[in-house]
Amino acid sequence: MDFRVDLAVIEILPKGCRFGLTLHNLSDKSYAAWRLCFAFDRHIEPQSLSCGNLTQVGSFCTLSIDEAALYANNHVYVEFAISTSPFRLLSDGIKEAYLDTEQLTHLPVHVSPIVLKDIEDHPTPLPEVVSARHKLIPQPASMIFSHGIYELTRYSQISVEHTQNQPAANWLADEMQRLFDVEIKAIGQRDIHFKHSPILDPEEYKLSVSEDGVVIESTSQSGFIYGAATLIQLMDHDADRQTLYVPYVRIHDKPRFGYRGVMLDSARSFQSLDEIKRLINLFAHYKINTFHWHLTDDEGWRVEIKKLPELTDIGAWRGPEEVLEPQFHHISQRYGGYYRQEEIREVIQFAAARGIQVIPEIDIPGHCRAAIKSLPELLSDPEDHSKYRSVQHYNDNTLSPGLDGTYQFLDIVLEEVAELFPAPFIHIGADEVPVGVWQKSARCIALMEKHGYGSAKELQGHLLRYAEDKLKSLGKRMLGWEEAHFGHKVSKDTVIYSWLSEEAAINCAKLGYDVVLQPGQTTYLDMAQDHCAAEPGVDWANVITLEQAYQYEPLSELSADDPIKKRILGMQAALWTEIVSHPERIDYMIFPRLLALAETAWSEPNRKDYRAFLARLKTHRSLLDRQGIQYRNPWCRTREQQ
Ligand code: TNX
């Protein structure tokens, strides 16, 4: 490559750090005019630049130095600073870069790994464990093994007592074929029998394996899926004989929490439909029952809205020639995509067949840059002169409660989304509304005066209350991040997803809200997995080791019988995807930490034990390997270099 960019931390400041950036021209050609475009996640302080000009929109930076030509076999050097926490991870550096010159654009630039001041390499020791006899995750409520094994072959058959059990039986047959290449007939004799048992709770199931075969008892589709998931994990495969062995066992199991979710951000990085289905299918194996789909954000609008095609014609794409600037990765190309409504229906059906409900998130009023840039006539107010900067460095990403267009937009979007997703919930985001929004908007000021509001938070509450009422009229309950209750306008019917801290969850529960726990410090799968600079990820909330993910005990500071706990619907793991650009990285960030979190969501605390979990995980790896999952193997450190 003709160009290379080096970035080095040259000084650690009391808050932040200072960098030296060197752009090398390794070619024999000189360039009088040039600009370097690169992706960098932190806000560069404009006044800290030692020379040249720098613009930054989100993570997309453009640097030019009028007075410095880029001579052949020479370099230019510039310094700048950030004022957020210092860098510890290599993945914090420049992610990608390209060069534009007078004649040529998008010239590839090699990015060398960032040179950090101190290289952290303190891997968390892993307790020595012997592989467990079985590989069940999450741990069932009660399980008694007895002597003997039942053999399942290509000639084995599944029988169902009730047509309602058929989807779970089909899923089991499909998974046995996919995982072990053992094709099993879905009807016939009772090798595996799905038995309807109305005395069980909706998510409860029983599984028994004996010389008479396998019986899965439940009363609901999800209970049968959980029984099937458990059965799959109990199977040992003999490839030569094309046989599966299942130990004799009696299991009686039910979940600790009714809500066990995974949130996936499809806005910052776009995943194909097949990838979404692959993930949902894997989640079903760990008895996850909710897929929270983050479909809109500053960097992309991913859900087709038939009445507003601009949202996806424009807002689903970013790139050097697009309305939305490139961000994070693939920066020299057009990047993006969206899900057509019929594709979303397919995903919903696919998930439902695996006991998983799909909850969409339309993030408002912050995180709306893709929508605003797609529909400027409707959503942007030229007379709003407010100055703000969002956490992700945008100054134009927030819907205005003072514009009629905002309400028209909400009506159309919420109507179509409510129609599309059968779940009785819709998540409306409400996180990270930047400080300073709406302050210099005549329309917003007038609205505040009309209603006697004293703060921007009340105005935010006003807009969210509108969304809540609209959703109620459409038969849906509103869900929102913890900021949704700011301004005290939404009703207590809103469910709060706490992400900043456990304390916030307790406060919201005390205020009377139902809460889903998703604390960044223990459930964010985009956080790095160990105290090593080479670990991919971010660390603003924490470094989350497997042990920390496992040891998370929801609301541990409250006593077991504190009535506040009744307000906790459950918990959720989240994968934000700013730096998670491809399926291998998704696997690496999700597995095995999701398994640890899934066990906390499903199993009662007295059934949990980290060493015992590790022992099961050690055995469980064979199942992950069988599927080619690119997980972070805690017993094989070299993978961390990936
Ligand atoms: C915070 S959690 C966010 C996301 C980012 C994430 C990165 C929340 C409601 N907002 O917008 O992607 O941090 O870790």
XYZ file of C-alpha atoms and ligand atoms in Angstrom:
656
model
C 0.000 0.000 0.000
C 1.291 3.485 -0.849
C 0.094 5.128 2.354
C 0.246 4.341 6.016
C -1.051 6.080 9.093
C 0.514 5.640 12.546
C -1.098 6.836 15.729
C 0.725 6.978 19.047
C -0.335 8.107 22.493
C 2.332 10.661 23.396
C 1.000 11.992 26.669
C -1.527 10.889 29.264
C -3.433 13.923 30.481
C -5.315 14.215 33.788
C -8.431 13.588 31.731
C -7.768 12.130 28.311
C -4.632 11.889 26.240
C -2.626 13.459 23.440
C -1.756 11.685 20.214
C 0.753 12.007 17.435
C -0.527 11.030 13.993
C 1.912 10.413 11.168
C 0.718 9.983 7.612
C 3.363 8.351 5.445
C 3.510 8.621 1.693
C 5.480 5.535 0.673
C 5.096 6.211 -3.044
C 7.201 8.158 -5.521
C 4.479 10.698 -6.171
C 3.881 13.946 -4.301
C 0.458 15.352 -3.520
C 0.015 19.091 -3.033
C -3.580 18.801 -1.901
C -4.855 15.835 0.090
C -7.207 14.928 2.870
C -7.076 11.978 5.171
C -10.416 10.426 6.108
C -10.461 8.066 9.067
C -12.775 6.484 11.618
C -12.024 7.264 15.237
C -14.547 6.727 18.041
C -13.599 9.536 20.421
C -14.217 13.223 20.099
C -11.063 15.047 19.001
C -10.837 18.444 20.690
C -10.724 20.855 17.723
C -8.525 23.419 19.504
C -5.974 20.716 20.383
C -4.872 20.247 16.763
C -1.220 21.230 16.260
C -1.831 22.193 12.626
C -4.332 21.775 9.817
C -8.109 21.406 9.857
C -10.156 18.586 11.195
C -13.877 17.956 10.914
C -15.600 15.162 12.766
C -19.090 13.811 12.217
C -19.655 10.943 14.609
C -16.605 8.729 14.214
C -15.808 10.044 10.725
C -12.863 12.442 10.710
C -11.424 14.427 7.818
C -7.984 15.937 8.242
C -6.251 18.306 5.850
C -3.223 20.547 6.208
C -3.200 23.250 3.541
C 0.372 24.288 4.159
C 1.803 20.745 4.129
C 2.102 18.891 0.841
C 2.400 15.122 1.101
C 5.760 14.657 -0.620
C 6.952 11.412 -2.181
C 8.609 9.122 0.373
C 7.892 11.584 3.107
C 5.338 12.127 5.831
C 3.251 14.727 7.623
C 2.773 14.846 11.363
C 0.001 16.298 13.487
C -0.897 16.156 17.164
C -4.322 16.272 18.797
C -6.013 15.407 22.073
C -9.166 13.842 23.458
C -10.616 14.596 26.845
C -12.319 11.292 27.576
C -10.744 8.410 29.492
C -7.286 7.337 28.218
C -6.850 4.460 25.815
C -6.208 0.962 27.080
C -7.231 -1.138 24.100
C -5.772 -1.486 20.642
C -9.250 -1.448 19.124
C -9.632 2.106 20.437
C -7.299 3.400 17.714
C -8.027 4.476 14.150
C -10.256 1.821 12.672
C -9.903 2.505 8.976
C -8.542 5.276 6.775
C -8.439 6.402 3.167
C -6.896 9.309 1.317
C -8.434 11.719 -1.157
C -6.114 13.719 -3.405
C -6.747 16.231 -6.188
C -6.855 13.526 -8.841
C -7.761 10.354 -6.999
C -10.205 9.458 -4.262
C -10.508 6.674 -1.718
C -6.873 5.605 -1.924
C -6.318 2.790 0.542
C -4.300 3.661 3.650
C -2.804 0.998 5.868
C -3.562 1.611 9.549
C -0.855 0.386 11.929
C -1.875 -0.753 15.402
C -2.017 2.139 17.831
C 1.061 2.635 20.004
C -0.224 2.893 23.556
C 1.670 4.401 26.473
C 1.277 1.357 28.656
C 0.380 -2.010 27.237
C -1.963 -3.732 29.629
C -1.661 -7.494 29.718
C -3.165 -8.877 32.888
C -5.236 -11.862 31.856
C -7.661 -12.983 34.518
C -6.610 -16.405 35.794
C -9.016 -19.181 35.000
C -9.699 -21.631 37.825
C -8.553 -25.159 37.020
C -11.566 -27.339 36.295
C -12.116 -30.831 35.002
C -14.607 -31.142 32.130
C -18.045 -31.920 33.481
C -19.935 -35.075 32.603
C -22.665 -33.111 30.903
C -22.682 -29.811 29.099
C -26.040 -28.341 30.061
C -26.243 -24.538 30.065
C -28.249 -23.035 31.713
C -28.295 -25.286 34.731
C -31.763 -26.850 35.274
C -33.715 -26.421 38.512
C -33.571 -30.124 39.300
C -31.811 -32.955 37.539
C -31.283 -36.555 38.602
C -29.191 -38.866 36.442
C -29.574 -42.628 36.629
C -27.601 -45.502 35.183
C -28.069 -46.162 31.478
C -28.291 -44.483 28.087
C -30.985 -44.275 25.446
C -29.911 -44.585 21.837
C -31.344 -42.393 19.092
C -30.662 -43.313 15.479
C -31.835 -42.398 11.988
C -34.692 -44.819 12.610
C -35.904 -43.064 15.742
C -39.117 -41.105 15.585
C -40.777 -38.183 17.284
C -44.403 -38.211 18.310
C -46.539 -35.290 19.408
C -49.708 -35.460 21.444
C -51.031 -32.131 20.340
C -50.654 -30.104 17.131
C -49.500 -27.237 19.346
C -46.346 -29.250 20.074
C -45.473 -29.638 16.420
C -43.259 -26.513 16.046
C -41.025 -27.619 18.921
C -40.872 -31.153 17.497
C -39.936 -29.732 14.089
C -37.266 -27.549 15.654
C -35.791 -30.516 17.482
C -35.712 -32.594 14.294
C -34.126 -29.715 12.332
C -31.465 -29.149 14.958
C -30.605 -32.855 15.212
C -30.101 -32.857 11.472
C -28.078 -29.618 11.479
C -25.910 -30.484 14.459
C -25.396 -34.227 14.133
C -26.608 -35.020 10.645
C -29.087 -37.448 12.163
C -32.352 -37.254 10.316
C -35.272 -38.135 12.488
C -38.840 -38.645 11.347
C -41.248 -36.205 12.880
C -44.079 -38.679 13.317
C -44.534 -42.196 14.536
C -43.369 -44.227 17.465
C -42.445 -42.737 20.791
C -38.659 -42.482 20.867
C -39.110 -38.833 21.660
C -42.594 -37.974 22.832
C -43.954 -34.448 23.337
C -46.638 -34.744 25.988
C -49.116 -32.034 26.836
C -49.233 -31.494 30.583
C -51.633 -28.696 31.570
C -50.649 -28.739 35.235
C -47.286 -27.154 34.450
C -46.646 -23.392 34.361
C -46.312 -21.863 30.903
C -42.496 -21.923 30.767
C -42.039 -25.024 32.910
C -41.053 -28.372 31.411
C -40.136 -31.895 32.416
C -37.780 -34.158 30.557
C -37.312 -37.801 31.268
C -35.006 -40.225 29.530
C -35.318 -43.901 30.404
C -35.405 -47.284 28.720
C -38.863 -46.294 27.423
C -37.443 -43.347 25.501
C -37.563 -39.584 25.887
C -40.616 -37.715 27.159
C -40.831 -33.925 27.146
C -43.774 -32.532 29.076
C -45.023 -28.976 28.998
C -48.088 -26.909 28.406
C -46.724 -24.285 26.031
C -44.758 -24.008 22.843
C -41.898 -22.336 24.731
C -41.811 -25.056 27.399
C -41.423 -27.679 24.664
C -38.637 -25.650 23.057
C -36.791 -25.529 26.396
C -37.199 -29.273 26.806
C -35.891 -29.804 23.277
C -32.950 -27.434 23.923
C -32.043 -29.400 27.035
C -32.316 -32.711 25.195
C -29.989 -31.512 22.417
C -27.334 -30.544 24.949
C -27.594 -33.944 26.618
C -26.835 -35.780 23.374
C -23.489 -37.384 22.739
C -22.734 -38.125 19.140
C -21.115 -41.263 17.773
C -20.242 -40.319 14.209
C -19.225 -43.826 13.123
C -22.481 -45.379 14.183
C -24.615 -42.345 13.274
C -26.067 -42.591 16.747
C -26.874 -40.193 19.536
C -26.683 -41.300 23.160
C -28.724 -39.640 25.873
C -28.138 -40.512 29.536
C -31.091 -41.612 31.644
C -32.201 -38.536 33.531
C -35.170 -36.805 35.140
C -35.281 -33.037 34.791
C -37.858 -30.662 36.177
C -37.101 -27.137 35.172
C -38.471 -23.624 34.986
C -37.000 -20.143 34.611
C -36.033 -17.699 37.313
C -37.014 -14.630 35.261
C -39.912 -14.330 32.830
C -37.965 -11.950 30.567
C -34.655 -13.252 29.236
C -33.473 -11.128 26.375
C -30.713 -10.332 23.971
C -30.501 -6.938 22.307
C -28.765 -6.702 18.961
C -27.793 -3.405 17.342
C -28.427 -3.743 13.608
C -28.002 -0.013 13.002
C -24.296 0.593 13.613
C -23.446 -2.604 11.758
C -25.911 -4.330 9.495
C -26.375 -8.082 9.727
C -27.825 -10.145 6.898
C -31.158 -11.877 7.349
C -29.398 -15.241 7.530
C -27.105 -13.935 10.229
C -30.059 -12.651 12.258
C -31.716 -16.053 11.996
C -28.507 -17.877 12.859
C -28.240 -15.833 16.046
C -31.889 -16.221 17.019
C -31.604 -19.965 16.557
C -28.558 -20.036 18.816
C -30.313 -17.921 21.445
C -33.084 -20.526 21.584
C -30.526 -23.093 22.744
C -29.937 -21.022 25.868
C -33.642 -20.487 26.623
C -33.633 -16.808 25.692
C -37.226 -15.731 25.050
C -36.877 -12.159 23.755
C -34.970 -10.690 20.841
C -34.790 -6.925 21.240
C -33.963 -5.582 17.805
C -32.297 -2.157 17.766
C -33.350 -1.113 14.276
C -32.666 2.600 14.096
C -29.872 4.887 15.170
C -27.772 7.809 14.023
C -25.808 5.610 11.659
C -28.625 3.764 9.948
C -32.366 3.198 9.608
C -32.979 -0.500 9.025
C -36.738 -1.087 8.944
C -38.792 -0.532 5.811
C -41.559 2.014 6.381
C -43.780 1.870 3.323
C -45.191 5.380 3.685
C -41.722 6.915 4.190
C -39.412 5.164 1.689
C -36.754 7.876 2.129
C -35.934 6.392 5.517
C -34.380 3.379 3.862
C -33.586 4.825 0.395
C -31.355 7.366 2.104
C -31.068 6.465 5.781
C -30.032 2.835 5.353
C -26.800 3.737 3.593
C -23.625 5.499 4.506
C -20.506 6.199 2.484
C -18.296 8.880 0.970
C -20.949 9.714 -1.638
C -24.033 9.182 0.533
C -26.083 11.644 2.548
C -24.876 9.861 5.684
C -21.120 9.974 6.096
C -19.186 6.724 6.521
C -18.798 5.505 10.102
C -16.732 2.928 12.005
C -15.843 0.476 9.205
C -16.136 -0.056 5.440
C -15.584 3.701 5.285
C -14.444 3.979 1.690
C -17.537 2.187 0.381
C -21.286 2.444 0.341
C -22.296 0.371 3.357
C -25.619 -0.570 4.886
C -28.897 -2.278 4.165
C -32.332 -2.657 5.615
C -34.951 -5.280 6.315
C -38.043 -5.329 4.127
C -41.298 -5.813 5.988
C -41.764 -9.272 4.544
C -38.260 -10.209 5.695
C -39.075 -8.955 9.177
C -42.231 -11.079 9.198
C -40.067 -14.039 8.291
C -37.746 -13.297 11.231
C -40.698 -12.935 13.616
C -42.100 -16.279 12.505
C -38.697 -17.927 12.681
C -38.197 -16.608 16.222
C -41.719 -17.565 17.340
C -41.099 -21.145 16.212
C -38.196 -21.117 18.688
C -40.113 -19.600 21.613
C -38.698 -16.113 21.075
C -40.664 -12.880 20.770
C -39.212 -10.055 18.706
C -39.440 -6.545 20.134
C -38.463 -3.714 17.807
C -36.722 -0.590 18.986
C -37.248 2.715 17.230
C -34.895 5.025 19.084
C -36.303 8.543 19.636
C -35.823 11.484 20.114
C -31.996 11.224 20.249
C -30.087 8.784 18.016
C -32.250 9.966 15.089
C -29.691 11.349 12.657
C -30.386 8.796 9.928
C -34.102 9.671 10.029
C -33.514 13.430 10.152
C -31.106 13.374 7.198
C -33.536 11.221 5.217
C -36.541 13.457 5.851
C -35.189 16.980 6.348
C -38.440 18.690 5.262
C -40.330 16.848 7.951
C -37.767 16.537 10.720
C -35.297 19.373 10.672
C -35.966 22.883 11.846
C -33.756 25.485 10.115
C -34.692 27.991 12.797
C -33.390 25.840 15.613
C -29.954 27.271 16.471
C -29.308 25.074 19.508
C -25.733 23.876 19.929
C -25.147 20.406 21.286
C -22.969 17.366 20.871
C -24.283 13.866 21.419
C -22.278 11.142 23.171
C -21.396 9.796 19.732
C -20.358 13.283 18.504
C -23.289 14.470 16.414
C -24.782 17.957 16.542
C -27.866 17.172 14.481
C -29.359 13.909 15.707
C -32.371 14.818 17.849
C -36.033 15.095 16.867
C -37.674 18.368 17.783
C -40.838 18.274 19.922
C -41.610 21.728 18.465
C -42.101 20.489 14.890
C -45.404 19.156 13.558
C -43.399 16.900 11.259
C -42.020 15.035 14.268
C -45.517 13.921 15.269
C -46.479 13.020 11.690
C -43.303 10.953 11.459
C -44.025 9.223 14.764
C -47.610 8.447 13.792
C -46.615 6.841 10.506
C -43.642 4.924 11.875
C -45.371 3.659 15.003
C -48.488 2.619 13.078
C -46.483 0.561 10.591
C -44.195 -0.904 13.236
C -47.132 -1.783 15.505
C -48.814 -3.550 12.634
C -45.674 -5.398 11.627
C -44.591 -6.757 15.028
C -47.157 -8.867 16.900
C -45.423 -8.483 20.289
C -47.478 -6.317 22.658
C -44.427 -4.076 23.243
C -42.494 -1.473 21.315
C -39.242 0.015 22.556
C -38.813 3.720 21.846
C -35.253 4.201 23.053
C -35.131 7.634 24.734
C -31.461 7.306 25.671
C -28.737 9.903 25.536
C -30.667 12.986 24.477
C -27.820 15.513 24.241
C -27.524 18.372 26.700
C -28.333 21.674 24.995
C -30.973 20.437 22.547
C -33.999 22.642 21.778
C -32.688 25.578 23.823
C -32.411 27.926 20.850
C -35.528 26.771 19.065
C -38.350 29.320 19.024
C -40.862 26.520 18.469
C -39.635 24.517 21.436
C -39.493 27.563 23.666
C -43.102 28.399 22.721
C -44.170 24.821 23.483
C -42.469 24.947 26.852
C -44.197 28.215 27.692
C -47.562 26.879 26.598
C -47.289 23.917 28.973
C -45.313 25.636 31.716
C -42.328 23.294 31.332
C -39.146 24.299 33.127
C -36.598 22.034 31.437
C -35.634 20.196 28.267
C -36.293 16.963 30.159
C -39.940 17.908 30.487
C -40.042 18.583 26.778
C -38.527 15.179 26.138
C -41.167 13.692 28.448
C -43.841 15.543 26.460
C -42.729 13.865 23.231
C -42.424 10.459 24.856
C -45.869 10.799 26.384
C -47.186 11.431 22.901
C -45.452 8.258 21.723
C -46.829 6.323 24.681
C -50.406 7.465 24.024
C -50.037 6.643 20.354
C -48.739 3.187 21.197
C -51.565 2.605 23.660
C -54.057 3.491 20.962
C -52.359 0.837 18.824
C -52.635 -1.721 21.622
C -48.946 -1.647 22.570
C -47.086 -1.056 25.789
C -44.129 1.308 25.607
C -40.636 0.247 26.609
C -37.742 2.676 26.943
C -34.196 3.082 28.228
C -33.932 4.486 31.697
C -34.013 8.106 30.473
C -37.612 7.493 29.302
C -38.962 8.525 32.678
C -37.009 11.805 32.723
C -39.338 14.773 32.906
C -41.985 12.634 34.687
C -44.436 12.574 31.805
C -44.759 8.936 30.800
C -47.095 6.686 32.760
C -46.045 3.869 35.057
C -47.151 1.428 32.354
C -43.886 2.125 30.580
C -41.252 -0.532 31.173
C -37.803 0.859 31.941
C -34.646 -0.828 30.690
C -31.898 0.227 33.051
C -28.433 0.355 31.498
C -26.375 2.931 33.378
C -26.354 1.214 36.757
C -28.129 -1.153 39.120
C -28.986 1.813 41.283
C -31.008 3.318 38.444
C -32.973 0.089 38.209
C -33.769 0.158 41.905
C -34.825 3.807 41.719
C -37.128 3.157 38.777
C -38.625 0.111 40.494
C -39.211 2.194 43.605
C -40.950 4.817 41.493
C -43.331 2.080 40.385
C -41.978 1.105 36.977
C -41.486 -2.452 35.827
C -37.828 -2.866 34.977
C -35.649 -4.975 32.708
C -32.029 -5.107 33.852
C -29.330 -4.500 31.305
C -26.502 -2.897 33.281
C -23.614 -1.895 31.023
C -21.073 -2.955 33.656
C -21.994 -6.635 33.450
C -24.241 -7.326 30.440
C -22.721 -5.303 27.559
C -21.182 -7.733 25.144
C -19.307 -4.989 23.274
C -17.083 -4.525 26.329
C -13.626 -6.111 26.116
C -13.392 -9.519 27.777
C -10.123 -9.189 29.662
C -7.527 -6.723 30.858
C -5.382 -7.115 27.776
C -4.792 -4.381 25.199
C -5.305 -6.844 22.346
C -8.837 -7.786 23.423
C -11.301 -6.358 20.927
C -14.005 -4.216 22.418
C -14.612 -1.022 24.288
C -14.325 -0.415 28.004
C -16.322 2.701 28.867
C -18.611 0.749 31.193
C -16.171 -1.940 32.272
C -13.995 -4.779 31.137
C -16.343 -7.755 31.442
C -14.557 -11.033 31.974
C -16.420 -14.305 31.730
C -16.328 -14.527 35.497
C -17.803 -11.046 35.924
C -20.540 -11.829 33.430
C -21.295 -15.024 35.341
C -21.143 -13.534 38.823
C -23.637 -10.774 38.016
C -26.438 -11.175 40.509
C -29.358 -8.872 39.708
C -30.080 -6.401 42.505
C -27.773 -8.226 44.883
C -27.803 -5.326 47.302
C -31.488 -5.911 48.044
C -32.584 -8.665 50.379
C -34.102 -11.741 48.730
C -37.625 -10.895 49.903
C -37.521 -7.153 49.111
C -40.864 -6.430 47.397
C -39.072 -4.144 44.923
C -37.764 -7.314 43.280
C -41.286 -8.050 42.052
C -40.882 -5.132 39.644
C -37.959 -6.792 37.923
C -39.258 -8.512 34.816
C -35.903 -9.968 33.956
C -32.605 -9.258 32.361
C -30.980 -8.816 29.021
C -27.563 -8.944 27.383
C -26.795 -6.350 24.720
C -24.549 -6.344 21.706
C -23.884 -2.834 20.417
C -22.066 -3.086 17.135
C -19.957 0.007 16.504
C -16.865 -2.195 16.419
C -18.600 -5.484 15.674
C -18.575 -5.450 11.907
C -18.665 -9.111 10.906
C -20.134 -12.452 12.069
C -16.832 -13.798 13.451
C -16.558 -10.785 15.722
C -20.204 -11.193 16.753
C -19.451 -14.763 17.801
C -16.329 -13.705 19.649
C -18.121 -11.019 21.643
C -21.238 -13.096 22.393
C -19.810 -16.516 23.190
C -19.325 -17.670 25.855
C -20.389 -14.634 27.923
C -23.985 -14.944 26.767
C -24.045 -18.471 28.183
C -22.989 -17.093 31.565
C -25.699 -14.426 31.472
C -28.308 -16.877 30.197
C -27.627 -19.047 33.226
C -28.262 -16.099 35.563
C -31.483 -15.276 33.730
C -32.744 -18.871 33.867
C -31.291 -20.596 36.929
C -32.046 -19.776 40.551
C -29.041 -18.312 42.399
C -28.668 -21.441 44.546
C -28.091 -23.477 41.356
C -25.221 -21.251 40.274
C -21.541 -21.890 40.808
C -18.795 -20.413 38.632
C -16.456 -23.403 38.755
C -19.281 -25.789 37.977
C -20.313 -23.551 35.079
C -16.756 -23.553 33.735
C -16.627 -27.335 34.001
C -19.821 -27.601 31.942
C -18.587 -24.962 29.503
C -15.415 -26.942 28.962
C -17.527 -29.863 27.751
C -19.999 -27.578 25.989
C -17.277 -26.291 23.657
C -17.714 -29.381 21.506
C -21.209 -28.159 20.639
C -19.940 -24.676 19.757
C -17.112 -26.178 17.691
C -19.534 -28.414 15.853
C -21.334 -25.282 14.649
C -18.185 -23.405 13.713
C -18.945 -20.688 16.242
C -15.906 -18.413 16.531
C -16.203 -18.059 20.300
C -13.584 -16.724 22.667
C -12.125 -19.895 24.075
C -11.104 -19.223 27.684
C -8.753 -22.217 27.534
C -6.950 -21.017 24.435
C -5.473 -17.556 24.846
C -4.110 -17.237 21.313
C -7.611 -16.509 20.072
C -7.456 -13.201 21.886
C -5.061 -11.946 19.280
C -7.808 -12.161 16.652
C -24.525 3.300 25.032
S -26.878 1.717 26.185
C -25.598 3.345 24.176
C -25.409 2.938 22.765
C -23.977 2.623 22.433
C -23.345 1.859 23.577
C -21.920 1.448 23.298
C -27.598 2.815 25.403
C -28.996 2.915 25.669
N -26.896 3.618 24.565
O -25.917 3.922 21.895
O -23.946 1.884 21.275
O -23.384 2.648 24.732
O -21.424 0.603 24.304
